[in-house]
Short mmCIF file of C-alpha atoms in Angstrom, two decimals:
data_model
loop_
_atom_site.label_atom_id
_atom_site.label_comp_id
_atom_site.label_asym_id
_atom_site.label_seq_id
_atom_site.Cartn_x
_atom_site.Cartn_y
_atom_site.Cartn_z
CA UNK I 238 33.79 0.51 -3.37
CA UNK I 239 34.99 3.84 -1.93
CA UNK I 240 37.39 2.99 0.92
CA UNK I 241 37.44 6.63 2.04
CA UNK I 242 33.75 6.32 2.92
CA UNK I 243 33.92 2.79 4.30
CA UNK I 244 36.81 3.35 6.75
CA UNK I 245 35.07 5.94 9.03
CA UNK I 246 31.91 3.82 8.97
CA UNK I 247 33.87 0.76 10.15
CA UNK I 248 35.36 2.76 13.03
CA UNK I 249 31.88 3.94 14.01
CA UNK I 250 30.52 0.38 13.96
CA UNK I 251 33.40 -0.77 16.17
CA UNK I 252 32.28 1.79 18.77
CA UNK I 253 28.69 0.56 18.47
CA UNK I 254 29.62 -3.08 19.00
CA UNK I 255 31.89 -2.03 21.87
CA UNK I 256 28.91 -0.43 23.59
CA UNK I 257 26.85 -3.58 22.99
CA UNK I 258 29.58 -5.76 24.52
CA UNK I 259 29.81 -3.47 27.56
CA UNK I 260 26.02 -3.69 27.99
CA UNK I 261 26.19 -7.48 27.69
CA UNK I 262 28.78 -7.67 30.49
CA UNK I 263 26.68 -5.36 32.69
CA UNK I 264 23.62 -7.50 32.03
CA UNK I 265 25.30 -10.59 33.45
CA UNK I 266 25.42 -8.93 36.88
CA UNK I 267 21.72 -8.17 37.28
CA UNK I 268 18.21 -9.43 36.62
CA UNK I 269 17.93 -10.22 32.90
CA UNK I 270 14.43 -8.83 32.34
CA UNK I 271 15.00 -5.51 34.11
CA UNK I 272 18.41 -5.02 32.56
CA UNK I 273 17.55 -6.17 29.02
CA UNK I 274 14.31 -4.22 28.63
CA UNK I 275 14.76 -1.01 30.69
CA UNK I 276 18.49 -0.88 31.49
CA UNK I 277 17.85 -1.02 35.24
CA UNK I 278 16.08 2.38 35.02
CA UNK I 279 19.36 4.29 35.20
CA UNK I 280 19.32 6.82 32.33
CA UNK I 281 20.74 10.28 33.05
CA UNK I 282 19.31 13.46 31.50
CA UNK I 283 21.82 13.61 28.66
CA UNK I 284 21.36 9.92 27.81
CA UNK I 285 17.56 10.28 28.01
CA UNK I 286 17.68 13.23 25.61
CA UNK I 287 19.91 11.38 23.18
CA UNK I 288 17.89 8.17 23.19
CA UNK I 289 14.54 9.98 22.78
CA UNK I 290 15.83 12.18 19.97
CA UNK I 291 17.69 9.31 18.29
CA UNK I 292 14.67 7.03 18.47
CA UNK I 293 12.35 9.70 17.11
CA UNK I 294 14.74 10.78 14.33
CA UNK I 295 14.63 7.86 11.93
CA UNK I 296 14.89 7.01 8.25
CA UNK I 297 12.12 9.53 7.66
CA UNK I 298 14.22 12.29 9.21
CA UNK I 299 17.40 11.47 7.28
CA UNK I 300 16.10 9.85 4.09
CA UNK I 301 12.33 10.11 3.61
CA UNK I 302 11.80 13.61 5.04
CA UNK I 303 14.64 15.25 3.08
CA UNK I 304 13.36 13.35 0.04
CA UNK I 305 9.95 14.94 0.51
CA UNK I 306 11.61 18.35 0.99
CA UNK I 307 13.49 17.76 -2.29
CA UNK I 308 10.17 17.10 -4.05
CA UNK I 309 7.94 19.70 -2.37
CA UNK I 310 10.43 22.46 -1.54
CA UNK I 311 10.91 24.80 1.41
CA UNK I 312 7.29 24.41 2.49
CA UNK I 313 8.15 20.90 3.66
CA UNK I 314 10.96 22.31 5.81
CA UNK I 315 8.39 24.49 7.57
CA UNK I 316 6.13 21.46 7.91
CA UNK I 317 8.95 19.37 9.40
CA UNK I 318 9.58 21.92 12.15
CA UNK I 319 6.17 21.06 13.57
CA UNK I 320 7.94 18.05 15.09
CA UNK I 321 10.28 20.12 17.28
CA UNK I 322 8.11 20.10 20.47
CA UNK I 323 7.61 16.31 20.25
CA UNK I 324 10.27 15.39 22.85
CA UNK I 325 9.15 18.11 25.27
CA UNK I 326 5.52 17.07 24.88
CA UNK I 327 6.11 13.33 25.28
CA UNK I 328 8.40 13.61 28.32
CA UNK I 329 6.29 16.36 29.88
CA UNK I 330 3.01 14.49 29.49
CA UNK I 331 4.18 11.00 30.42
CA UNK I 332 7.54 11.29 32.19
CA UNK I 333 6.85 11.45 35.92
CA UNK I 334 3.62 9.48 35.89
CA UNK I 335 5.08 6.67 33.82
CA UNK I 336 8.20 6.55 36.00
CA UNK I 337 6.22 6.33 39.24
CA UNK I 338 3.71 3.85 37.91
CA UNK I 339 6.31 1.58 36.31
CA UNK I 340 8.39 1.46 39.49
CA UNK I 341 5.36 0.77 41.65
CA UNK I 342 4.14 -2.02 39.37
CA UNK I 343 7.64 -3.19 38.34
CA UNK I 344 6.51 -2.77 34.73
CA UNK I 345 9.06 -3.39 31.98
CA UNK I 346 6.87 -2.80 28.91
CA UNK I 347 3.98 -0.62 27.86
CA UNK I 348 1.69 -3.64 28.08
CA UNK I 349 2.77 -4.23 31.68
CA UNK I 350 1.50 -0.77 32.50
CA UNK I 351 -1.74 -1.28 30.58
CA UNK I 352 -2.40 -4.53 32.45
CA UNK I 353 -1.63 -2.90 35.80
CA UNK I 354 -3.83 0.09 35.04
CA UNK I 355 -6.80 -1.58 33.33
CA UNK I 356 -6.62 -5.12 34.80
CA UNK I 357 -7.67 -6.74 31.52
CA UNK I 358 -5.68 -9.37 29.59
CA UNK I 359 -7.76 -8.92 26.43
CA UNK I 360 -6.50 -5.36 26.23
CA UNK I 361 -2.91 -6.62 26.45
CA UNK I 362 -3.45 -9.13 23.63
CA UNK I 363 -5.07 -6.56 21.34
CA UNK I 364 -2.31 -4.07 22.17
CA UNK I 365 0.36 -6.68 21.48
CA UNK I 366 -1.07 -7.50 18.05
CA UNK I 367 -1.43 -3.80 17.14
CA UNK I 368 2.14 -3.13 18.27
CA UNK I 369 3.61 -5.99 16.26
CA UNK I 370 1.83 -4.98 13.04
CA UNK I 371 2.77 -1.30 13.34
CA UNK I 372 6.33 -1.99 14.50
CA UNK I 373 6.88 -4.35 11.60
CA UNK I 374 5.82 -1.69 9.08
CA UNK I 375 7.94 0.94 10.85
CA UNK I 376 11.02 -1.26 11.06
CA UNK I 377 10.68 -2.28 7.42
CA UNK I 378 10.87 1.42 6.56
CA UNK I 379 14.09 1.76 8.53
CA UNK I 380 15.62 -1.30 6.87
CA UNK I 381 14.82 0.12 3.43
CA UNK I 382 16.32 3.49 4.37
CA UNK I 383 19.49 1.94 5.76
CA UNK I 384 19.94 -0.30 2.73
CA UNK I 385 19.46 2.62 0.31
CA UNK I 386 22.07 4.64 2.15
CA UNK I 387 24.66 1.89 2.01
CA UNK I 388 23.82 0.91 -1.55
CA UNK I 389 24.12 4.46 -2.95
CA UNK I 390 27.15 5.61 -0.99
CA UNK I 391 29.30 2.47 -0.92
CA UNK I 392 28.37 1.29 -4.39
CA UNK I 393 26.95 -2.19 -3.70
CA UNK I 394 23.64 -3.77 -4.64
CA UNK I 395 20.51 -2.98 -2.62
CA UNK I 396 20.17 -6.62 -1.51
CA UNK I 397 23.78 -6.81 -0.27
CA UNK I 398 23.37 -3.51 1.58
CA UNK I 399 20.15 -4.76 3.17
CA UNK I 400 21.85 -7.91 4.44
CA UNK I 401 24.84 -6.01 5.86
CA UNK I 402 22.57 -3.55 7.62
CA UNK I 403 20.30 -6.26 9.03
CA UNK I 404 23.18 -8.33 10.38
CA UNK I 405 24.70 -5.28 12.07
CA UNK I 406 21.51 -4.15 13.79
CA UNK I 407 20.31 -7.62 14.70
CA UNK I 408 23.56 -8.70 16.33
CA UNK I 409 24.25 -5.61 18.44
CA UNK I 410 20.62 -5.38 19.61
CA UNK I 411 20.31 -8.99 20.75
CA UNK I 412 23.75 -8.92 22.39
CA UNK I 413 23.29 -5.74 24.37
CA UNK I 414 19.57 -5.20 24.97
CA UNK I 415 18.13 -1.90 26.22
CA UNK I 416 21.35 -0.67 27.82
CA UNK I 417 23.19 -1.17 24.53
CA UNK I 418 20.37 0.65 22.75
CA UNK I 419 20.59 3.75 24.95
CA UNK I 420 24.40 3.74 24.99
CA UNK I 421 24.58 3.52 21.21
CA UNK I 422 21.79 6.12 20.98
CA UNK I 423 24.06 8.50 22.92
CA UNK I 424 26.88 7.92 20.43
CA UNK I 425 24.44 8.10 17.54
CA UNK I 426 22.81 11.34 18.71
CA UNK I 427 26.20 13.05 18.83
CA UNK I 428 27.07 11.75 15.37
CA UNK I 429 23.69 12.85 13.99
CA UNK I 430 24.17 16.47 15.09
CA UNK I 431 27.71 16.64 13.72
CA UNK I 432 26.72 14.99 10.44
CA UNK I 433 23.68 17.23 9.96
CA UNK I 434 25.73 20.41 10.31
CA UNK I 435 28.48 19.11 8.00
CA UNK I 436 26.07 18.12 5.24
CA UNK I 437 24.01 21.32 5.40
CA UNK I 438 27.19 23.39 5.16
CA UNK I 439 28.38 21.31 2.20
CA UNK I 440 25.07 21.69 0.34
CA UNK I 441 24.95 25.45 0.84
CA UNK I 442 28.56 25.77 -0.34
CA UNK I 443 27.95 23.59 -3.42
CA UNK I 444 24.85 25.61 -4.33
CA UNK I 445 26.81 28.88 -4.18
CA UNK I 446 25.19 30.15 -0.99
CA UNK I 447 21.64 30.23 0.34
CA UNK I 448 20.52 33.08 -1.91
CA UNK I 449 21.82 31.34 -5.02
CA UNK I 450 20.16 28.06 -3.99
CA UNK I 451 16.77 29.73 -3.48
CA UNK I 452 17.11 31.47 -6.84
CA UNK I 453 17.79 28.13 -8.56
CA UNK I 454 14.77 26.57 -6.83
CA UNK I 455 12.61 29.45 -8.08
CA UNK I 456 13.83 28.86 -11.63
CA UNK I 457 12.99 25.15 -11.38
CA UNK I 458 9.51 25.77 -9.93
CA UNK I 459 8.35 28.90 -8.05
CA UNK I 460 6.18 26.69 -5.83
CA UNK I 461 9.33 25.15 -4.33
CA UNK I 462 9.91 28.37 -2.37
CA UNK I 463 6.25 28.75 -1.39
CA UNK I 464 5.05 27.66 2.07
CA UNK I 465 2.21 25.75 0.36
CA UNK I 466 4.35 23.72 -2.07
CA UNK I 467 3.40 22.49 -5.55
CA UNK I 468 -0.36 22.41 -6.19
CA UNK I 469 -0.91 24.02 -2.76
CA UNK I 470 -0.46 20.57 -1.21
CA UNK I 471 0.82 21.92 2.11
CA UNK I 472 -2.30 23.86 3.10
CA UNK I 473 -3.82 24.39 6.54
CA UNK I 474 -5.52 21.00 6.69
CA UNK I 475 -2.30 19.16 5.80
CA UNK I 476 -0.29 21.23 8.31
CA UNK I 477 -2.83 20.62 11.08
CA UNK I 478 -2.96 16.91 10.29
CA UNK I 479 0.83 16.70 10.30
CA UNK I 480 0.97 18.39 13.70
CA UNK I 481 -1.39 15.75 15.09
CA UNK I 482 0.51 12.91 13.41
CA UNK I 483 4.13 13.77 14.24
CA UNK I 484 3.88 16.03 17.30
CA UNK I 485 0.81 15.66 19.54
CA UNK I 486 0.32 12.01 18.60
CA UNK I 487 3.91 11.13 19.56
CA UNK I 488 2.65 10.83 23.15
CA UNK I 489 0.90 7.66 21.96
CA UNK I 490 4.00 5.99 20.49
CA UNK I 491 4.85 3.04 22.78
CA UNK I 492 8.58 2.95 21.90
CA UNK I 493 8.78 6.62 22.94
CA UNK I 494 6.64 6.12 26.04
CA UNK I 495 8.78 3.23 27.29
CA UNK I 496 11.73 5.67 27.58
CA UNK I 497 9.73 7.37 30.33
CA UNK I 498 10.02 4.18 32.39
CA UNK I 499 13.82 4.07 32.38
CA UNK I 500 15.26 7.44 33.47
CA UNK I 501 17.00 7.87 36.79
CA UNK I 502 15.21 10.76 38.52
CA UNK I 503 13.31 14.06 38.02
CA UNK I 504 16.52 15.97 37.33
CA UNK I 505 17.28 13.57 34.48
CA UNK I 506 13.77 14.07 33.10
CA UNK I 507 13.99 17.87 33.06
CA UNK I 508 17.43 17.87 31.45
CA UNK I 509 16.23 15.33 28.92
CA UNK I 510 13.30 17.54 27.90
CA UNK I 511 15.53 20.55 27.25
CA UNK I 512 18.49 18.82 25.59
CA UNK I 513 16.27 16.53 23.53
CA UNK I 514 14.28 19.45 22.12
CA UNK I 515 17.48 21.27 21.09
CA UNK I 516 18.87 18.15 19.42
CA UNK I 517 15.64 17.50 17.52
CA UNK I 518 15.49 21.13 16.35
CA UNK I 519 18.99 20.95 14.86
CA UNK I 520 18.35 17.63 13.12
CA UNK I 521 14.93 18.50 11.69
CA UNK I 522 15.93 21.92 10.37
CA UNK I 523 19.35 20.85 9.09
CA UNK I 524 18.32 17.66 7.29
CA UNK I 525 15.13 18.94 5.69
CA UNK I 526 16.77 22.19 4.61
CA UNK I 527 19.63 20.17 3.08
CA UNK I 528 17.05 18.11 1.17
CA UNK I 529 15.18 21.17 -0.12
CA UNK I 530 18.28 23.15 -1.12
CA UNK I 531 19.82 19.98 -2.52
CA UNK I 532 17.50 20.25 -5.51
CA UNK I 533 19.54 23.29 -6.60
CA UNK I 534 22.59 21.01 -6.68
CA UNK I 535 20.89 17.86 -8.04
CA UNK I 536 17.81 18.96 -10.02
CA UNK I 537 17.14 15.70 -11.90
CA UNK I 538 16.78 12.90 -9.33
CA UNK I 539 13.93 10.52 -10.16
CA UNK I 540 13.83 8.85 -6.71
CA UNK I 541 13.59 11.60 -4.03
CA UNK I 542 14.76 9.26 -1.26
CA UNK I 543 18.21 9.16 -2.89
CA UNK I 544 18.85 12.88 -2.37
CA UNK I 545 20.80 12.62 0.90
CA UNK I 546 23.15 9.73 -0.06
CA UNK I 547 23.71 11.32 -3.48
CA UNK I 548 24.45 14.72 -1.93
CA UNK I 549 26.95 13.08 0.40
CA UNK I 550 28.93 11.83 -2.58
CA UNK I 551 28.54 15.11 -4.48
CA UNK I 552 29.37 17.80 -1.92
CA UNK I 553 31.61 16.08 0.66
CA UNK I 554 35.15 14.63 0.45
CA UNK I 555 35.13 10.81 0.84
CA UNK I 556 36.42 10.77 4.45
CA UNK I 557 33.92 13.44 5.51
CA UNK I 558 31.15 11.63 3.62
CA UNK I 559 32.05 8.48 5.55
CA UNK I 560 31.76 10.37 8.84
CA UNK I 561 28.41 11.77 7.77
CA UNK I 562 27.16 8.37 6.62
CA UNK I 563 27.26 7.34 10.26
CA UNK I 564 24.67 10.05 11.04
CA UNK I 565 21.67 8.73 9.08
CA UNK I 566 22.79 5.20 9.85
CA UNK I 567 22.70 6.19 13.52
CA UNK I 568 19.19 7.58 13.24
CA UNK I 569 17.92 4.49 11.49
CA UNK I 570 19.68 1.99 13.74
CA UNK I 571 18.56 3.75 16.93
CA UNK I 572 14.92 3.58 15.83
CA UNK I 573 15.11 -0.05 14.78
CA UNK I 574 16.84 -1.22 17.94
CA UNK I 575 14.21 0.45 20.12
CA UNK I 576 11.40 -1.19 18.17
CA UNK I 577 13.19 -4.56 18.06
CA UNK I 578 13.53 -4.51 21.83
CA UNK I 579 9.83 -3.67 22.22
CA UNK I 580 8.80 -6.37 19.73
CA UNK I 581 10.89 -8.93 21.60
CA UNK I 582 9.33 -7.77 24.87
CA UNK I 583 5.83 -8.36 23.49
CA UNK I 584 6.61 -11.99 22.71
CA UNK I 585 8.70 -12.72 25.80
CA UNK I 586 7.31 -10.56 28.60
CA UNK I 587 3.73 -9.88 27.53
CA UNK I 588 2.76 -13.16 25.88
CA UNK I 589 5.12 -15.98 26.90
CA UNK I 590 5.69 -15.06 30.57
CA UNK I 591 2.08 -14.03 31.11
CA UNK I 592 1.09 -17.58 30.11
CA UNK I 593 4.06 -19.20 31.93
CA UNK I 594 4.83 -17.00 34.97
CA UNK I 595 6.85 -19.78 36.60
CA UNK I 596 9.50 -19.34 33.87
CA UNK I 597 10.36 -15.80 35.05
CA UNK I 598 13.13 -17.16 37.27
CA UNK I 599 14.79 -19.11 34.45
CA UNK I 600 17.17 -16.35 33.35
CA UNK I 601 19.08 -18.51 30.87
CA UNK I 602 15.99 -19.69 28.99
CA UNK I 603 14.45 -16.21 28.85
CA UNK I 604 17.73 -14.78 27.55
CA UNK I 605 17.91 -17.46 24.85
CA UNK I 606 14.26 -16.98 23.88
CA UNK I 607 14.66 -13.18 23.65
CA UNK I 608 17.68 -13.52 21.37
CA UNK I 609 15.92 -16.00 19.07
CA UNK I 610 12.87 -13.73 18.79
CA UNK I 611 15.03 -10.70 17.96
CA UNK I 612 16.91 -12.53 15.23
CA UNK I 613 13.72 -14.09 13.79
CA UNK I 614 12.06 -10.68 13.47
CA UNK I 615 15.22 -9.36 11.79
CA UNK I 616 15.11 -12.14 9.17
CA UNK I 617 11.42 -11.49 8.45
CA UNK I 618 12.13 -7.77 8.03
CA UNK I 619 14.85 -8.49 5.49
CA UNK I 620 12.44 -10.58 3.43
CA UNK I 621 9.75 -7.88 3.60
CA UNK I 622 12.18 -5.09 2.57
CA UNK I 623 13.43 -6.77 -0.62
CA UNK I 624 10.97 -4.84 -2.83
CA UNK I 625 10.92 -1.23 -1.51
CA UNK I 626 8.65 1.67 -2.60
CA UNK I 627 10.12 4.87 -4.12
CA UNK I 628 9.30 7.07 -1.07
CA UNK I 629 9.45 5.45 2.35
CA UNK I 630 8.08 8.45 4.26
CA UNK I 631 4.47 7.46 3.56
CA UNK I 632 5.00 3.93 4.88
CA UNK I 633 6.64 5.30 8.02
CA UNK I 634 3.83 7.80 8.60
CA UNK I 635 1.30 4.98 8.13
CA UNK I 636 2.97 3.03 10.95
CA UNK I 637 3.12 6.18 13.12
CA UNK I 638 -0.58 6.79 12.60
CA UNK I 639 -1.55 3.21 13.36
CA UNK I 640 0.25 3.26 16.71
CA UNK I 641 -1.24 6.62 17.64
CA UNK I 642 -4.79 5.62 16.65
CA UNK I 643 -4.51 2.54 18.85
CA UNK I 644 -2.64 3.88 21.89
CA UNK I 645 -2.97 7.66 22.28
CA UNK I 646 -6.21 7.80 24.26
CA UNK I 647 -5.52 4.51 26.05
CA UNK I 648 -2.26 5.95 27.43
CA UNK I 649 -3.36 9.54 28.12
CA UNK I 650 -6.75 8.78 29.66
CA UNK I 651 -5.30 5.81 31.50
CA UNK I 652 -2.89 7.93 33.52
CA UNK I 653 -4.90 11.16 33.78
CA UNK I 654 -8.50 9.92 34.23
CA UNK I 655 -9.24 7.74 37.25
CA UNK I 656 -12.59 6.63 35.81
CA UNK I 657 -11.13 5.20 32.60
CA UNK I 658 -11.82 1.45 32.40
CA UNK I 659 -10.87 -1.50 30.21
CA UNK I 660 -14.11 -1.45 28.19
CA UNK I 661 -13.45 2.11 27.08
CA UNK I 662 -9.78 1.38 26.38
CA UNK I 663 -10.46 -1.70 24.25
CA UNK I 664 -13.20 0.08 22.31
CA UNK I 665 -10.97 3.07 21.64
CA UNK I 666 -8.09 0.90 20.51
CA UNK I 667 -10.20 -1.23 18.13
CA UNK I 668 -12.29 1.64 16.70
CA UNK I 669 -9.30 3.96 16.25
CA UNK I 670 -7.13 1.34 14.57
CA UNK I 671 -9.89 -0.04 12.32
CA UNK I 672 -10.91 3.47 11.23
CA UNK I 673 -7.33 4.39 10.44
CA UNK I 674 -6.63 1.27 8.38
CA UNK I 675 -9.98 1.54 6.57
CA UNK I 676 -9.56 5.21 5.68
CA UNK I 677 -5.96 4.70 4.61
CA UNK I 678 -6.94 1.87 2.28
CA UNK I 679 -9.82 3.92 0.84
CA UNK I 680 -7.54 6.89 0.12
CA UNK I 681 -7.38 7.53 -3.61
CA UNK I 682 -10.25 5.16 -4.37
CA UNK I 683 -12.97 6.59 -6.61
CA UNK I 684 -16.01 6.44 -4.33
CA UNK I 685 -18.43 6.70 -7.24
CA UNK I 686 -17.42 3.17 -8.27
CA UNK I 687 -18.50 1.78 -4.90
CA UNK I 688 -21.98 0.87 -3.61
CA UNK I 689 -23.94 3.73 -2.04
CA UNK I 690 -23.76 2.16 1.41
CA UNK I 691 -19.96 2.06 1.27
CA UNK I 692 -19.79 5.65 0.01
CA UNK I 693 -21.96 6.80 2.90
CA UNK I 694 -19.81 4.84 5.39
CA UNK I 695 -16.56 6.37 4.13
CA UNK I 696 -17.96 9.91 4.16
CA UNK I 697 -19.42 9.44 7.66
CA UNK I 698 -16.16 8.13 9.12
CA UNK I 699 -13.94 10.61 7.28
CA UNK I 700 -15.64 13.66 8.86
CA UNK I 701 -13.24 16.30 7.55
CA UNK I 702 -12.31 15.29 4.01
CA UNK I 703 -9.24 17.52 3.72
CA UNK I 704 -7.51 16.25 6.87
CA UNK I 705 -5.16 13.28 7.16
CA UNK I 706 -6.77 9.97 8.18
CA UNK I 707 -5.27 10.21 11.67
CA UNK I 708 -7.58 13.11 12.61
CA UNK I 709 -10.97 11.35 12.18
CA UNK I 710 -9.46 8.12 13.54
CA UNK I 711 -8.46 9.85 16.80
CA UNK I 712 -11.83 11.61 17.00
CA UNK I 713 -13.74 8.34 16.66
CA UNK I 714 -11.32 6.61 19.03
CA UNK I 715 -12.02 9.23 21.69
CA UNK I 716 -15.78 9.01 21.13
CA UNK I 717 -15.63 5.21 21.42
CA UNK I 718 -13.64 5.47 24.67
CA UNK I 719 -16.04 7.90 26.30
CA UNK I 720 -19.19 6.00 25.27
CA UNK I 721 -17.95 2.48 26.04
CA UNK I 722 -16.44 3.65 29.33
CA UNK I 723 -19.99 4.18 30.63
CA UNK I 724 -20.76 0.51 30.00
CA UNK I 725 -17.75 -0.99 31.73
CA UNK I 726 -17.01 -1.58 35.38
CA UNK I 727 -15.85 1.36 37.38
CA UNK I 728 -12.17 0.79 38.17
CA UNK I 729 -10.97 0.42 41.71
CA UNK I 730 -9.05 3.36 42.99
CA UNK I 731 -5.66 2.19 44.17
CA UNK I 732 -2.63 4.38 43.63
CA UNK I 733 -4.63 7.55 42.88
CA UNK I 734 -1.63 9.56 44.04
CA UNK I 735 0.21 8.13 41.04
CA UNK I 736 -2.55 8.13 38.46
CA UNK I 737 -3.50 11.71 39.15
#
């Protein structure tokens, strides 16, 4: 083990657990549910920016994305920058309306808002199941990324690294709740920016400068410096699909949307939009560029996801590498803790308390139940992450797409269209999610080996064959919403000043 790397990481983790302990003490003074799940709606602009950016920047941003940039070259860096407006778009589209609606309804979760808006428990159950499936896949990706980082940099086995990572995240999340999550996100966001700049500078220096690095990439494969990548993979259709998947569709990510329920006031929202966009720009450009140029330093990696931890050991002194290790760990931990909190909320707030409303006043039992659920999910994630794939970015994007296919139109039309009803919302959620899973599973399958009826079905659903599966899934989800909405009951019109 390299003690020079481990020591700064231990110091960082002490800060993280300190924040969790502070949040735990604060939680004892207020209502458990409000404090644990939305931090008493008290986020300032800077904290909002940090928690949004930290939650959005995940293992894909620090491990999977740079790994893809290592494999596909500078074109992937250009592709990654499509994500920059995501924070601005999500907070701008949802911020004020979600804040007003959640305060008026006393909503603590995304499903609380859906129930208040659509008045349909079936929708909440379907949404809860969709969330749990997608969150599990997304969190498994983060666990794999965190374990690979620790395993490569510290020099321990993957299984040992996975256990250490899981114990760390599980304990500080269930101790501190939402307030701990946003406090640690603030620390983590600062660490991520510092670490990104340090690593990028180290990679450029090790490669002999930017010009030398680009020249070496050209010698390895001229397509690595092309905007279209090897085999013209990164063409218009892929770029457009990626914009839908990781920028526009982010509005439909529940763990991002729930942040819009917890900020303090409009001033905090506006500051959060600006600061969050700047932070995300630095992280996306710095990390993906480090991954792409890193191929000039490490041309022979067989597992692209190992590029960032390997570069840390290659281009940075041990102490500095230890400081940087906290950056991707921060990104991964901040995404997991947000999704763990939301997963716990589904079981406790949306399912258990909806069936047993009289238990809402039993603070001690709810607290105990929430902690048990959080730890149980953590154990299941460890078991699922024991056999990881070579590139985690595709698994993470699959989870992203599933959440967006299920929730994008339900959220957007729910707050911007007074006539949207539960029939349309349920239809959109089911059709969008089923289409996405079906098309994803059929990807790469030779259609000529299938019955004619199945071939026709796939081609009819796919619509635009060159686009990512999220595009036709969202199209069919919108069509299903609009058609089914005509069959359902017209919603009553309370709170139209809020719903717009």
